[in-house]
Short mmCIF file of C-alpha atoms and ligand atoms in Angstrom, two decimals:
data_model
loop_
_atom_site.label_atom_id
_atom_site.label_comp_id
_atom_site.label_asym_id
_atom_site.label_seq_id
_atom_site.Cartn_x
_atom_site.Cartn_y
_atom_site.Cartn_z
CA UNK Q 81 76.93 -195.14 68.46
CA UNK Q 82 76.51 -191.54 67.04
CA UNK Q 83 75.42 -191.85 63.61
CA UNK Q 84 78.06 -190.14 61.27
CA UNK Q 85 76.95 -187.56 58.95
CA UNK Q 86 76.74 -187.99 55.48
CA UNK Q 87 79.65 -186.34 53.37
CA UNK Q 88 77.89 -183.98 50.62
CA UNK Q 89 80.21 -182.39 47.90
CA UNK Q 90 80.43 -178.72 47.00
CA UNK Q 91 77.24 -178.30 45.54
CA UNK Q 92 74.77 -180.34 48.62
CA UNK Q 93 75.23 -183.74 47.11
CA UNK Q 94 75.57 -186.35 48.87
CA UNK Q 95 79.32 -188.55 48.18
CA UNK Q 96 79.33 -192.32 47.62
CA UNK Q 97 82.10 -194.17 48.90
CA UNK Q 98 84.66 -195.13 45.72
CA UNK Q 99 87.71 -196.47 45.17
CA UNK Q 100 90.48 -194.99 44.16
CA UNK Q 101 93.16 -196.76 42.04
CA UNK Q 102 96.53 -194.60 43.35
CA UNK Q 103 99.76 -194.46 41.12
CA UNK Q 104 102.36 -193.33 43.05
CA UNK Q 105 100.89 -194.11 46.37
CA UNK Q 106 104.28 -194.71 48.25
CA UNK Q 107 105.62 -191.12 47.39
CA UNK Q 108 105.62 -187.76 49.26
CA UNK Q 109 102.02 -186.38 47.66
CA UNK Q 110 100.48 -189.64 47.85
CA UNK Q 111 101.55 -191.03 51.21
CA UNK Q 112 99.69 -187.24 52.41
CA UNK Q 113 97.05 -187.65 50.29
CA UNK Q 114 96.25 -191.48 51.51
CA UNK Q 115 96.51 -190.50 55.16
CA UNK Q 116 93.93 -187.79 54.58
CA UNK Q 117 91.45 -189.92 52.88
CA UNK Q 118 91.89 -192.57 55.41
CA UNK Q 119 91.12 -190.60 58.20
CA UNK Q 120 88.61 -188.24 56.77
CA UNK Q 121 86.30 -190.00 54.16
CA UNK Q 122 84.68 -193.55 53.34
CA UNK Q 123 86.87 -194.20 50.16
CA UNK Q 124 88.86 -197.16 49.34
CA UNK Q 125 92.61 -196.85 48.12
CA UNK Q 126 94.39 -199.10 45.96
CA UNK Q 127 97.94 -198.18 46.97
CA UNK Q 128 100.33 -198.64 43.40
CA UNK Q 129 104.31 -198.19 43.98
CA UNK Q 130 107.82 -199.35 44.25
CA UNK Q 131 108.07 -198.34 47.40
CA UNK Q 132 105.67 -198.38 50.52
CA UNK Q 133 108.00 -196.90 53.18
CA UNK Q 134 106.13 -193.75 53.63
CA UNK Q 135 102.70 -195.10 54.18
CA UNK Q 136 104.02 -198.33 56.18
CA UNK Q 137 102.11 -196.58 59.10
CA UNK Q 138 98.83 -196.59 57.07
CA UNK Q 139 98.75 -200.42 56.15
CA UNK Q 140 97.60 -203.02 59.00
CA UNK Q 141 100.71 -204.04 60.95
CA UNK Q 142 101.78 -208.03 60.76
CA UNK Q 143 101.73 -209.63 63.96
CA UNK Q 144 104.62 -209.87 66.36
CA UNK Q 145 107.30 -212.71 65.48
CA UNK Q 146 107.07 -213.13 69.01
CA UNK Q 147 103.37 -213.35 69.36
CA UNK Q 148 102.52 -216.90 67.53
CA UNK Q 149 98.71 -217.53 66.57
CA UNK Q 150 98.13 -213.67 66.98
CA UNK Q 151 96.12 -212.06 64.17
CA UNK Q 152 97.29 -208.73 62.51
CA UNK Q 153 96.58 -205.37 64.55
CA UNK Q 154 94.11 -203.96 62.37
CA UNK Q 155 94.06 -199.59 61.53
CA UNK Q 156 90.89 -197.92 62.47
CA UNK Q 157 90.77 -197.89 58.43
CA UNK Q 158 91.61 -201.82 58.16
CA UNK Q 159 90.24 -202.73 55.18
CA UNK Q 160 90.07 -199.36 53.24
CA UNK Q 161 93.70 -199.37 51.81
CA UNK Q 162 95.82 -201.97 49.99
CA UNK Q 163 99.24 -201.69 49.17
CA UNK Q 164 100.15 -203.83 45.22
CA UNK Q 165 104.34 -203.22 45.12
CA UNK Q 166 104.20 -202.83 40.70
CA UNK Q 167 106.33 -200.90 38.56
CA UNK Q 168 103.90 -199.76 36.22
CA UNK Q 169 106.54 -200.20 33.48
CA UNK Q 170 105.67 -203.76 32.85
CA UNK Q 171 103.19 -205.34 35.06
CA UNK Q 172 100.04 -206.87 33.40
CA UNK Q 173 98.20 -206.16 37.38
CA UNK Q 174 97.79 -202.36 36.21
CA UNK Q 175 94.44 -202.44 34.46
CA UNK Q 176 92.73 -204.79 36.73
CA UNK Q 177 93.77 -202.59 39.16
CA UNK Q 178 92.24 -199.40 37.18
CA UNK Q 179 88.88 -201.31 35.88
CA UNK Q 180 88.25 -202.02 39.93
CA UNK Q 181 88.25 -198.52 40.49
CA UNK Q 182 86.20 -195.27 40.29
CA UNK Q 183 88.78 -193.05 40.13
CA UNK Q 184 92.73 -193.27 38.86
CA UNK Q 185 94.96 -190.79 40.42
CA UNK Q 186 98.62 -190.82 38.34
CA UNK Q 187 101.02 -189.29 40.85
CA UNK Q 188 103.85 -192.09 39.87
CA UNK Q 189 107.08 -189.60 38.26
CA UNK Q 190 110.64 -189.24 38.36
CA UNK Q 191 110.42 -185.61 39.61
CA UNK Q 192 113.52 -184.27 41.06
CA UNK Q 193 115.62 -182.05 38.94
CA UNK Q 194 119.03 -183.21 39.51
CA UNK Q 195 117.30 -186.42 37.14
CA UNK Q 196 116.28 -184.26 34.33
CA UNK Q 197 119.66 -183.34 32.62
CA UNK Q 198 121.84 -186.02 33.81
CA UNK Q 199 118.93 -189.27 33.13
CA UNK Q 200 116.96 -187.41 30.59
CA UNK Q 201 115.73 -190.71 28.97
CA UNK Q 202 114.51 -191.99 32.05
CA UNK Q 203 113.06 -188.83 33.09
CA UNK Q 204 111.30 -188.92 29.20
CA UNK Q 205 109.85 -192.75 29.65
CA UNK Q 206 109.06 -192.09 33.40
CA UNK Q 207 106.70 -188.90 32.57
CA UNK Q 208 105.41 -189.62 29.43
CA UNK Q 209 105.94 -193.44 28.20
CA UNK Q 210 104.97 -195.18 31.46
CA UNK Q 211 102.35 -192.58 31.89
CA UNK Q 212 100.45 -193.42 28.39
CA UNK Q 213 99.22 -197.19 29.25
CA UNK Q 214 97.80 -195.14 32.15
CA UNK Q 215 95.63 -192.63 30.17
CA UNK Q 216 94.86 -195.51 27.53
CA UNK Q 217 93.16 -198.03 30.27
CA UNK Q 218 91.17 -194.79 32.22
CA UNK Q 219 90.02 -193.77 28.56
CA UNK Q 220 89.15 -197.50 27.29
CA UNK Q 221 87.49 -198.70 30.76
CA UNK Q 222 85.18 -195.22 31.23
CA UNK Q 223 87.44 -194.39 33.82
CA UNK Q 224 87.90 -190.70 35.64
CA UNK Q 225 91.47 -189.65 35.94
CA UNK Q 226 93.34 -187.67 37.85
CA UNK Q 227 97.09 -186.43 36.34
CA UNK Q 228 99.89 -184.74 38.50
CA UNK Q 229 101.76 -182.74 35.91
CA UNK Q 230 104.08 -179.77 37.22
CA UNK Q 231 104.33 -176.56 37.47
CA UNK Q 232 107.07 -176.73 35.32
CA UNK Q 233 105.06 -176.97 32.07
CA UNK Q 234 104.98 -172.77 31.78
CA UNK Q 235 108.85 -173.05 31.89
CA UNK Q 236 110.31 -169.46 31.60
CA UNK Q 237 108.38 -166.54 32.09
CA UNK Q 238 107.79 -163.97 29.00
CA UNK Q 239 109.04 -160.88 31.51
CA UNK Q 240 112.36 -162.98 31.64
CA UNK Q 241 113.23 -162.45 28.33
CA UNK Q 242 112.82 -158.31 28.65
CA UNK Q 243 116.08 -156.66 30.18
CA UNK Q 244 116.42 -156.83 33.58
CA UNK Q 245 115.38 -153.17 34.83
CA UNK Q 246 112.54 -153.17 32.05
CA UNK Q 247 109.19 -151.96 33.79
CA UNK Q 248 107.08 -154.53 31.78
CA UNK Q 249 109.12 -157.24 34.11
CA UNK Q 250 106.35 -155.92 36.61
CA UNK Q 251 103.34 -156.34 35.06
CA UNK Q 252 101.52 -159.47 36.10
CA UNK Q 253 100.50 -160.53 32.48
CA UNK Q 254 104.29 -160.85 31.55
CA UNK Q 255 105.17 -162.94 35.03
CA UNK Q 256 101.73 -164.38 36.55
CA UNK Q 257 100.65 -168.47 35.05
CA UNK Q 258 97.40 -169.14 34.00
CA UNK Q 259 95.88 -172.42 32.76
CA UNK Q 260 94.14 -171.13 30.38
CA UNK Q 261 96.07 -168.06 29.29
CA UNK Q 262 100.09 -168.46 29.27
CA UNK Q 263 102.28 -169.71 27.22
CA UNK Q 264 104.90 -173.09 27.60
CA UNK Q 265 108.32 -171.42 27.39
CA UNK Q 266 111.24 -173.88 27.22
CA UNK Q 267 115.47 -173.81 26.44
CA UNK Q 268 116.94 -175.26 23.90
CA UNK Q 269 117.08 -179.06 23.49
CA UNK Q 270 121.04 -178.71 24.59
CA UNK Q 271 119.45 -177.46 27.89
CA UNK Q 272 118.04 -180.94 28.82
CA UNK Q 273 116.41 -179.52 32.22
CA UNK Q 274 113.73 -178.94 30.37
CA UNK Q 275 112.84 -182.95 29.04
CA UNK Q 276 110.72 -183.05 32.20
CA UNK Q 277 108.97 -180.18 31.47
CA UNK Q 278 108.45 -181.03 27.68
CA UNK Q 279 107.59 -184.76 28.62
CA UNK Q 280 104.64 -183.33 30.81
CA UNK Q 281 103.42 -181.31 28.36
CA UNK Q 282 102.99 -183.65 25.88
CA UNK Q 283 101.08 -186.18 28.41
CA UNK Q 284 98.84 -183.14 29.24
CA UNK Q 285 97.97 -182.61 25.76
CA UNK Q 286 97.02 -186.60 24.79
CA UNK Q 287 95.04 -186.35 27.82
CA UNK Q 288 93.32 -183.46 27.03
CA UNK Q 289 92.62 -185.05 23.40
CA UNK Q 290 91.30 -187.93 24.82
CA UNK Q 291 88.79 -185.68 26.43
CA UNK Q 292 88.24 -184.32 23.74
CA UNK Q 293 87.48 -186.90 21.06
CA UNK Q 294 87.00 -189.80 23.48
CA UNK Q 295 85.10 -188.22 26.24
CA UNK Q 296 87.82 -189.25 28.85
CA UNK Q 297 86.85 -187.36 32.14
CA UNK Q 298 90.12 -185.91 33.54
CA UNK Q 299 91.73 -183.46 35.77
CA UNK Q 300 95.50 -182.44 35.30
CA UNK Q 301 96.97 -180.52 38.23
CA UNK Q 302 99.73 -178.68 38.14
CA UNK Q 303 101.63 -178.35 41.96
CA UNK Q 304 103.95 -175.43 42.38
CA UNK Q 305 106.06 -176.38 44.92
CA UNK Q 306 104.38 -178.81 47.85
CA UNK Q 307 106.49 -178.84 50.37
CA UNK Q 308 106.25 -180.77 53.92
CA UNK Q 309 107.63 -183.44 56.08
CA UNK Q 310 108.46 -186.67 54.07
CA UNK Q 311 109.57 -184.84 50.84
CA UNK Q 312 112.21 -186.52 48.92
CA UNK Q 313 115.19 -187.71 51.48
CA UNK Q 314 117.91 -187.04 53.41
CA UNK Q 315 121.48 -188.24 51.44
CA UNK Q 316 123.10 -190.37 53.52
CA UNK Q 317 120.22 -191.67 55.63
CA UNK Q 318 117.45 -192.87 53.89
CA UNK Q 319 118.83 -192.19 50.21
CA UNK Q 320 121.61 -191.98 48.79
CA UNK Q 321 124.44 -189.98 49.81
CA UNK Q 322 125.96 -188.40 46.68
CA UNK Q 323 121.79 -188.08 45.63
CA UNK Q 324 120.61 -184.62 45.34
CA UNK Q 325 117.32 -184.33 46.33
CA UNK Q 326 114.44 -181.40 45.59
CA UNK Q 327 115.60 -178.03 47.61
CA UNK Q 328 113.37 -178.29 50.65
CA UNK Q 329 115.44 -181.57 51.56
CA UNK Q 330 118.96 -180.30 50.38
CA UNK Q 331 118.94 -177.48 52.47
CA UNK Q 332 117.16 -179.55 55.91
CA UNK Q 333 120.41 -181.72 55.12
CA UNK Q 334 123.05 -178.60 55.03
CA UNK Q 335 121.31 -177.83 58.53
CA UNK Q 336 121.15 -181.34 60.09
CA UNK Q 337 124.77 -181.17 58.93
CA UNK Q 338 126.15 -177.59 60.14
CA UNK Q 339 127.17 -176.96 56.61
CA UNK Q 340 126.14 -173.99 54.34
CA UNK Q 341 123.56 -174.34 52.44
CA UNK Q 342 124.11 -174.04 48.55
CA UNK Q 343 123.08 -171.51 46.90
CA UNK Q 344 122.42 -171.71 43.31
CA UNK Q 345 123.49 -169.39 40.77
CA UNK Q 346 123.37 -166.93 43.40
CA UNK Q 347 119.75 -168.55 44.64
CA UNK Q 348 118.43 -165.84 42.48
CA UNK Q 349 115.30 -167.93 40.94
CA UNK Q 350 111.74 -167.25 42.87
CA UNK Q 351 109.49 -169.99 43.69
CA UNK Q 352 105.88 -170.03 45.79
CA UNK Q 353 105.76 -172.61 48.38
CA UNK Q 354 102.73 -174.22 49.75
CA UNK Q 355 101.80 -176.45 52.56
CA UNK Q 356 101.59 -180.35 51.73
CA UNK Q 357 98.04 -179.98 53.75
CA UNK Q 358 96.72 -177.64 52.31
CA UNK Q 359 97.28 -178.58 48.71
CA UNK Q 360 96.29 -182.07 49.77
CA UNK Q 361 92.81 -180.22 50.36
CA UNK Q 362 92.79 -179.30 47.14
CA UNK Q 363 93.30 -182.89 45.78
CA UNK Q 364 90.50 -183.85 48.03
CA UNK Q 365 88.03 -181.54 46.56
CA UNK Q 366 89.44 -182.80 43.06
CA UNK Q 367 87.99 -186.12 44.26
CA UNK Q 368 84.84 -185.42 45.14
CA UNK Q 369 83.58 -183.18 42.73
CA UNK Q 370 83.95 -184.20 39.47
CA UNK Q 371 81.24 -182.29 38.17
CA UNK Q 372 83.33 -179.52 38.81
CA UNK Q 373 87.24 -181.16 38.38
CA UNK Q 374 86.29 -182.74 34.83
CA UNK Q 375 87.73 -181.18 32.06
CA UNK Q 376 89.77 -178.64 34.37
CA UNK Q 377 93.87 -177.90 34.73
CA UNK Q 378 94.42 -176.63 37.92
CA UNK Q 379 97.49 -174.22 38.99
CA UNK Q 380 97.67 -175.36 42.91
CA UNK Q 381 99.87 -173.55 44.58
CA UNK Q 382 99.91 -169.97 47.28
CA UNK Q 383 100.95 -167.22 45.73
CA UNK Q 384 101.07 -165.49 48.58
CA UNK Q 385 104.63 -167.26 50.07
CA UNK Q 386 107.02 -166.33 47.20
CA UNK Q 387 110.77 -165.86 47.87
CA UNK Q 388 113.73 -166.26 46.06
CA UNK Q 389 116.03 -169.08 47.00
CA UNK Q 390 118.53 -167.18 49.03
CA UNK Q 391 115.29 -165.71 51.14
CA UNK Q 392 114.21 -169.63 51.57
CA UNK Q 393 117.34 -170.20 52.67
CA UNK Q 394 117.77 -167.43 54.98
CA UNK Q 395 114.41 -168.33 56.54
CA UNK Q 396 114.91 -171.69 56.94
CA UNK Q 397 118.20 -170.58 58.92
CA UNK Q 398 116.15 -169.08 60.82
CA UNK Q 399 113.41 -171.68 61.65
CA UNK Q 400 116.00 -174.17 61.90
CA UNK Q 401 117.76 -172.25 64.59
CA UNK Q 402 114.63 -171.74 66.54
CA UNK Q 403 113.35 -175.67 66.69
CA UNK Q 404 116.86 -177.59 66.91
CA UNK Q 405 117.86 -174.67 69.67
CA UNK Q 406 121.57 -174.77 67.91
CA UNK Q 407 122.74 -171.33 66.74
CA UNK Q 408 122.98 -170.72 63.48
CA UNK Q 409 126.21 -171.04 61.43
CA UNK Q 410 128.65 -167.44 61.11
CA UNK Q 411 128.18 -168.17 57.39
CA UNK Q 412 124.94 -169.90 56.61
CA UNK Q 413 124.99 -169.95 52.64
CA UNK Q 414 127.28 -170.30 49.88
CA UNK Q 415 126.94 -169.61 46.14
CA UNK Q 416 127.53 -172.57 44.17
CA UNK Q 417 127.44 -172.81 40.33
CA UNK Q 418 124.67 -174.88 38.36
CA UNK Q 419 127.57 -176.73 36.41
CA UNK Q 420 128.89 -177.61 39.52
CA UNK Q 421 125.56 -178.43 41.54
CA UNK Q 422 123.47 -179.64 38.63
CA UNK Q 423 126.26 -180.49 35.75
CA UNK Q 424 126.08 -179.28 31.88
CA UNK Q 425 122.58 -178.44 30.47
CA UNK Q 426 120.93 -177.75 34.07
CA UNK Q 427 118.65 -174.60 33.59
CA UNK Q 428 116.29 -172.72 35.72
CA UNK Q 429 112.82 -171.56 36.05
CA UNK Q 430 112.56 -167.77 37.09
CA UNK Q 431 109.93 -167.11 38.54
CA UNK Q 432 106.43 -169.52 39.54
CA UNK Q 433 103.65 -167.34 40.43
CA UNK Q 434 100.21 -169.48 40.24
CA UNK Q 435 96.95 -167.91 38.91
CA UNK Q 436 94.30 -168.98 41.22
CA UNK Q 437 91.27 -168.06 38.90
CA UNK Q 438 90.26 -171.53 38.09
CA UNK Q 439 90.70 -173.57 41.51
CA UNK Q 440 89.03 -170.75 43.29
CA UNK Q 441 85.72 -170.65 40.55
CA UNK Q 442 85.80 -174.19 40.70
CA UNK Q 443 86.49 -175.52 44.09
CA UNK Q 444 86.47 -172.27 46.26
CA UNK Q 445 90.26 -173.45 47.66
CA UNK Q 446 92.45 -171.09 48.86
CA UNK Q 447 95.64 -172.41 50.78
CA UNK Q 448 95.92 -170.89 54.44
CA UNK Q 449 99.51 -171.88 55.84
CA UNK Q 450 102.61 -169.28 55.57
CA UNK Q 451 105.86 -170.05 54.71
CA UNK Q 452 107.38 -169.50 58.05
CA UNK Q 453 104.22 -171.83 59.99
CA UNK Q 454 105.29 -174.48 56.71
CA UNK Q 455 108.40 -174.22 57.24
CA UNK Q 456 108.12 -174.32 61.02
CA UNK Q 457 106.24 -177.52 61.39
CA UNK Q 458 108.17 -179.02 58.74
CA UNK Q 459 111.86 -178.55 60.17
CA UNK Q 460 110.32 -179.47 63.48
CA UNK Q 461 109.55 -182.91 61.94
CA UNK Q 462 113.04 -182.85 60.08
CA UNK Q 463 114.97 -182.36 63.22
CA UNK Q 464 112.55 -185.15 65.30
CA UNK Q 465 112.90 -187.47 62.36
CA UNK Q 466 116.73 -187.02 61.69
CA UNK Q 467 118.90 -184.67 63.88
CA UNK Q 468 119.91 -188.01 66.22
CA UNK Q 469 120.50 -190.63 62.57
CA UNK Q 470 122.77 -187.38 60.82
CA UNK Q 471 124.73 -187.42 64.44
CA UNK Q 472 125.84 -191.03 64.68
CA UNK Q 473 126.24 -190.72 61.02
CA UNK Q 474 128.83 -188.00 61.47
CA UNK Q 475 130.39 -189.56 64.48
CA UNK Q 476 131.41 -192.78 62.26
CA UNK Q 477 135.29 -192.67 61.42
CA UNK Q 478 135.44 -192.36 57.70
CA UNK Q 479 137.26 -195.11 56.32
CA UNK Q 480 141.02 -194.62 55.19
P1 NAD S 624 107.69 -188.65 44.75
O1 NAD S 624 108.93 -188.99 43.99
O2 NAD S 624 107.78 -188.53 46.22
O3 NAD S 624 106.55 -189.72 44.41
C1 NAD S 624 106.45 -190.42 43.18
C2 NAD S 624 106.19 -191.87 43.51
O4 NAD S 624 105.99 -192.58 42.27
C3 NAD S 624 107.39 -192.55 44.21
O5 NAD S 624 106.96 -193.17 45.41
C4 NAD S 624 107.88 -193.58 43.20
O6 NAD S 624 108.36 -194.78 43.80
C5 NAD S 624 106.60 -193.84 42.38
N1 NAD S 624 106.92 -194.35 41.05
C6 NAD S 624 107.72 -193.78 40.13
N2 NAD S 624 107.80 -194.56 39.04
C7 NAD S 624 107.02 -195.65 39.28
C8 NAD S 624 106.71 -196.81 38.53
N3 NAD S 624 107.25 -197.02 37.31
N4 NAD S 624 105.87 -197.73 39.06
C9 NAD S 624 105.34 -197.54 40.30
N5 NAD S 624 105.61 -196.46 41.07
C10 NAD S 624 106.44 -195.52 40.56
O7 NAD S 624 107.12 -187.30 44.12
P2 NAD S 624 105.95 -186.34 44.62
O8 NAD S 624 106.54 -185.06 45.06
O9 NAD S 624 105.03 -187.07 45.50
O10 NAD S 624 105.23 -186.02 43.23
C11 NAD S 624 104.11 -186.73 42.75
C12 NAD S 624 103.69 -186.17 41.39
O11 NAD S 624 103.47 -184.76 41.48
C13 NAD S 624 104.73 -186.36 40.28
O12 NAD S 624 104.05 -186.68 39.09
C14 NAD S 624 105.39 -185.02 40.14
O13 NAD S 624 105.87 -184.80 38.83
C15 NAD S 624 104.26 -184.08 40.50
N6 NAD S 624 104.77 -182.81 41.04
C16 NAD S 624 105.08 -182.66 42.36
C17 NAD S 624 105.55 -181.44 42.82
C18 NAD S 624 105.82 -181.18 44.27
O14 NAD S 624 105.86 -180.02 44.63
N7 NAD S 624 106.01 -182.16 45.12
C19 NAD S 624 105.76 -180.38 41.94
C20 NAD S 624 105.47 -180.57 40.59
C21 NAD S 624 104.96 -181.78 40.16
N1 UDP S 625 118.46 -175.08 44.72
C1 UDP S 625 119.52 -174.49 45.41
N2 UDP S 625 120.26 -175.26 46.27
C2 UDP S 625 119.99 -176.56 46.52
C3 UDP S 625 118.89 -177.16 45.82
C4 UDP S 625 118.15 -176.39 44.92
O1 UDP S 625 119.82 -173.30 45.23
O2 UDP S 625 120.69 -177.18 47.34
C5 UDP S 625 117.63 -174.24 43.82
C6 UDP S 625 117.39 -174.76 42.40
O3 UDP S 625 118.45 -174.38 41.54
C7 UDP S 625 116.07 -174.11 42.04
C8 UDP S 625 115.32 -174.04 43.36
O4 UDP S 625 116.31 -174.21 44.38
O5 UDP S 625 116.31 -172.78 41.60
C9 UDP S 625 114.24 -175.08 43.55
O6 UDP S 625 114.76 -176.35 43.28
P1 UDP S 625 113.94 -177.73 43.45
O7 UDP S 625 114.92 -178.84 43.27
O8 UDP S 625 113.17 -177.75 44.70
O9 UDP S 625 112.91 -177.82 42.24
P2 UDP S 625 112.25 -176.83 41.18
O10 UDP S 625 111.45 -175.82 41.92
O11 UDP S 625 113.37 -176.20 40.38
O12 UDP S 625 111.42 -177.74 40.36
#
């Protein structure tokens, strides 16, 4: 057998297998982020979630009901990845779980935004409460940690609040977010968007502390905008149907559909997209270089594929037109009001652009993939996954 060659880390060292105690596991970010270190490194992964639907293909596969006496077909991985179904609200398994492992990796959130003004409690005890026991065990047990925060944490930009024709709006120190640099800009409490944003922040600052006066070893990363096949859901198929999820899968779900897709307030707010892969390849360096991860918050995001909504929208149009081979609707969007879409104290980021200062010094990442190749493999896997569910779906008489 050819001998495989060692894995070394950034700086010609040579990486020891670990285990990795993942929060979250069952998730978009995680179920990427579990298939990549599966099939690319040595490590071990304690799998932590609700759910395990999106990394079913990743766990050893029972035998056949059919097949008595047969033993379970086994992953080329078998062995390396465990799945423990616990709500981290209240199960005592969590910091055995933690003290058996190198590495923590808290990716486990309520995280879509339709949550954050309508179940702002739950939002509150999902990203900071249930979060804390978390931090306490990694800090008490020596334990590295890795913390998915959000993007969301710089809120509103300062060039927002200038008028809108103001030539300071174009200055990159009044738009562009940097770790180390900008400042956390919320709404008012009324505006209860923002409990997400202001839960986050406050878990990013008791971990920092901990560094600080306990010598906890942590990394906080903040994702702007990962976006890739198995994101959120698709109402009506496998979620709810009045659920709203993040925009990547309400619009795939106008399109599956033949329906507009909703724009709103116009679709006026900008966002940066980046590829699930190659953000994952971020995470990965996270991992193995701690020398270089501890202590850090990293922006991880391309700054490179920034539209506003209505250009996402337009694009994905586009893309969707091109992989399904249906033509695209004679009126593709329509403008929908927050209130309506969102209900009372929804509010908006304006604008996300990500300094990449730190993650390049550190880590020498840069993402790769454009919004239209995203956005191309992505819908491809969209239609494949749900184009023939969404049709018997629609073909169902509706009850009278
Ligand atoms: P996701 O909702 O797909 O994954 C979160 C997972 O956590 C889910 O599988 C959920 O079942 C699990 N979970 C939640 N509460 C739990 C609990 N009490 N016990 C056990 N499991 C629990 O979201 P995602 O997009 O994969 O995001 C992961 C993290 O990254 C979150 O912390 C989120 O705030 C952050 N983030 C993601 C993005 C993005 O672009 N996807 C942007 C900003 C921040
Ligand atoms: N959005 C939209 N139509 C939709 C869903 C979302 O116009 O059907 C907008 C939303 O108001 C926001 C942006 O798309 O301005 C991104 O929303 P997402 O839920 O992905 O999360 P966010 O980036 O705000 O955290």
């Amino acid at each position: 057998m050819a001998a495989v060659a060692a894995r070394l880390d950034l700086d010609g060292n040579r990486i020891r297998p670990m285990t990795i105690c993942m929060i979250g596991a069952g998730g978009f970010i995680g179920s990427h982020l579990c298939e990549k270190l599966m099939a690319e490194t040595p490590h071990t992964v304690l799998a932590v979630d609700v759910y395990n639907d999106k990394i079913k293909h990743l766990l050893d596969l029972p035998a056949p009901a059919t097949e008595a006496g047969q033993e379970a077909r086994h992953q080329p991985w078998h062995g390396r990845i465990q799945f423990h179904r616990l709500n981290i609200k209240h199960d005592y398994r969590l910091e055995g779980l933690i003290k058996m492992s190198n590495l923590t990796i808290n990716l486990a959130a309520i995280c879509t935004p339709a949550d954050y003004n309508t179940r702002p409690l739950d939002t509150i005890y999902s990203n900071f409460i249930d979060a804390l026991p978390v931090v306490r065990y990694c800090s008490e047990n020596n334990k590295r940690l890795i913390h998915f925060s959000t993007c969301e944490v710089y809120g509103k930009t300062i060039g927002s609040f200038l008028p809108k024709d103001h030539p300071l709006r174009t200055e990159p120190e009044f738009y562009v977010l940097m770790e180390d640099a900008s400042p956390c800009i919320f709404g008012p409490l009324e505006k209860q968007r923002w409990s997400y944003a202001c839960a986050k922040q406050l878990i990013e600052r008791l971990i920092y502390a901990e560094g600080a006066e306990n010598g906890l070893g942590f990394t906080i990363v903040r994702p702007f905008n990962w976006i890739g096949p198995r994101m959120d859901f698709i109402p009506g198929i496998d979620g709810p149907s009045e659920g709203v999820p993040r925009v990547l899968a309400c619009f795939s779900n106008n399109l599956l559909r033949h329906e507009p897709l909703k724009l709103v307030d116009g679709g006026q707010s900008q966002r940066t997209f980046v590829y699930i892969k190659d953000a994952i390849e971020a995470v990965l360096l996270m991992i193995e270089n701690p020398a270089r991860a501890n202590g850090q918050i990293f922006n991880v995001g391309n700054p490179n594929n920034e539209v506003t909504v209505k250009q996402l929208a337009e694009i994905m149009t586009r893309v969707y037109s091109k992989v399904s081979g249906e033509p695209p609707l004679g009126v593709p969007t329509i403008d929908v009001s927050s209130k309506e879409f969102y209900g009372e104290g929804y509010d908006d980021s304006d604008k996300r652009i990500p300094d990449m200062t730190i993650i390049n010094k550190q880590l020498g990442w840069n993402p790769k993939t454009s919004l239209w190749d995203l956005l191309d493999s992505t819908l491809t896997y969209q239609h494949r996954t749900y184009a023939e569910a969404i049709r018997r779906a629609m073909a169902k008489p509706v009850a009278s």
